Short mmCIF file of C-alpha atoms in Angstrom, two decimals:
data_model
loop_
_atom_site.label_atom_id
_atom_site.label_comp_id
_atom_site.label_asym_id
_atom_site.label_seq_id
_atom_site.Cartn_x
_atom_site.Cartn_y
_atom_site.Cartn_z
CA MET A 1 49.81 1.75 -6.44
CA ALA A 2 49.63 0.51 -10.01
CA LYS A 3 47.41 2.17 -12.57
CA LYS A 4 44.79 0.03 -14.30
CA ASP A 5 44.87 -0.13 -18.07
CA ALA A 6 41.95 1.92 -19.43
CA THR A 7 41.61 -0.33 -22.49
CA ILE A 8 40.45 -3.35 -20.47
CA LEU A 9 36.65 -3.40 -20.26
CA PRO A 10 34.55 -5.86 -18.27
CA VAL A 11 33.04 -8.54 -20.46
CA MET A 12 29.33 -9.25 -20.03
CA LYS A 13 28.04 -12.76 -20.48
CA LYS A 14 25.92 -13.21 -23.58
CA GLU A 15 22.27 -14.33 -23.62
CA ILE A 16 21.65 -14.01 -19.87
CA HIS A 17 20.47 -10.39 -19.82
CA PRO A 18 16.89 -9.36 -20.64
CA LYS A 19 16.16 -7.36 -23.77
CA TYR A 20 16.42 -3.62 -23.14
CA PHE A 21 13.89 -1.21 -24.64
CA PRO A 22 15.32 2.34 -24.71
CA ASN A 23 11.89 3.85 -25.50
CA ALA A 24 9.50 1.89 -23.29
CA LYS A 25 6.04 3.47 -23.15
CA VAL A 26 4.75 4.32 -19.65
CA THR A 27 1.01 4.99 -19.35
CA CYS A 28 -0.41 6.50 -16.16
CA ALA A 29 -3.99 6.18 -14.88
CA CYS A 30 -4.32 9.97 -15.22
CA GLY A 31 -3.71 9.67 -18.98
CA ASN A 32 -0.13 10.91 -19.03
CA ILE A 33 2.19 9.02 -21.41
CA PHE A 34 5.99 9.23 -21.37
CA HIS A 35 8.96 7.12 -22.46
CA VAL A 36 11.78 5.63 -20.38
CA GLY A 37 14.38 2.91 -20.75
CA SER A 38 13.21 -0.45 -19.38
CA THR A 39 13.26 -4.21 -19.82
CA LYS A 40 9.49 -4.12 -20.47
CA LYS A 41 8.06 -2.68 -23.66
CA GLU A 42 4.96 -1.14 -22.02
CA ILE A 43 4.38 -0.22 -18.37
CA GLN A 44 1.06 0.69 -16.69
CA VAL A 45 1.30 2.83 -13.52
CA GLU A 46 -1.33 4.23 -11.16
CA ILE A 47 0.45 7.47 -10.35
CA CYS A 48 3.19 9.48 -12.07
CA TYR A 49 5.02 12.78 -11.74
CA ALA A 50 2.15 14.63 -13.42
CA CYS A 51 -0.46 13.59 -10.84
CA HIS A 52 1.54 12.79 -7.67
CA PRO A 53 0.73 15.22 -4.82
CA PHE A 54 4.43 15.70 -3.97
CA TYR A 55 5.21 17.11 -7.42
CA THR A 56 1.92 18.91 -8.12
CA GLY A 57 1.37 20.43 -4.68
CA LYS A 58 -2.30 19.45 -4.85
CA GLU A 59 -3.86 16.82 -2.64
CA ASN A 60 -6.05 14.36 -4.48
CA LEU A 61 -7.32 10.90 -3.73
CA ILE A 62 -6.46 8.25 -6.29
CA ASP A 63 -8.42 5.13 -5.55
CA THR A 64 -8.08 2.17 -7.88
CA ALA A 65 -9.00 -0.67 -5.54
CA GLY A 66 -11.83 0.87 -3.49
CA ARG A 67 -9.57 1.45 -0.51
CA VAL A 68 -10.99 4.89 0.26
CA GLU A 69 -14.57 3.58 0.44
CA LYS A 70 -13.49 0.69 2.67
CA PHE A 71 -11.67 3.10 4.97
CA LYS A 72 -14.68 5.44 5.17
CA ALA A 73 -16.98 2.49 5.93
CA ARG A 74 -14.70 1.36 8.77
CA ARG A 75 -14.65 4.89 10.20
CA GLU A 76 -18.47 5.11 10.10
CA LYS A 77 -18.78 1.70 11.77
CA ALA A 78 -16.36 2.75 14.50
CA ALA A 79 -18.27 5.99 15.08
CA LYS A 80 -21.55 4.08 15.51
CA ALA A 81 -20.05 1.54 17.91
CA VAL A 82 -20.93 1.95 21.58
CA THR A 83 -17.94 3.03 23.58
CA ARG A 84 -17.87 2.42 27.30
CA SER A 85 -15.53 3.64 29.98
CA LYS A 86 -13.40 1.20 31.95
CA THR A 87 -15.71 1.40 34.96
CA GLU A 88 -18.71 0.52 32.81
CA LYS A 89 -16.85 -2.42 31.29
CA ARG A 90 -15.86 -3.66 34.74
CA ALA A 91 -19.44 -3.37 35.95
CA VAL A 92 -20.73 -5.41 33.00
CA LYS A 93 -18.04 -8.03 33.55
CA ALA A 94 -18.85 -8.26 37.26
CA ALA A 95 -22.56 -8.62 36.48
CA LYS A 96 -21.84 -11.49 34.10
CA LYS A 97 -19.62 -13.14 36.71
CA THR A 98 -22.28 -12.95 39.42
CA LYS A 99 -24.89 -14.25 36.97
CA LYS A 100 -22.68 -17.28 36.25
CA GLU A 101 -22.12 -17.91 39.95
CA THR A 102 -25.84 -17.79 40.71
CA LYS A 103 -26.51 -20.36 37.98
CA LYS A 104 -23.88 -22.69 39.47
CA THR A 105 -25.31 -22.41 42.97
CA LYS A 106 -28.88 -23.14 41.77
CA LYS A 107 -27.83 -26.49 40.27
#
């Protein structure tokens, strides 16, 4: 097995790579600001290491698009809905079927 020459480096093509910002500013919705390397100069995030429940150990709801309210509304609607057992559903279906048949026979 031949050894590769350590002086040979891969050549990157010029003018096809995006500009790299070594100190890109990241701003979180919680107000935390930190710097990372990125191809964008400024980045806006909804959640970061300072407010994420996995890292903080605290459970908190972060709602930027109203998803929590929509979920709660769906749960309330489902709780108000009338739930029937299978036997009740079958009885209602049978009643509708007999009603239809009686209308056909009257014509």
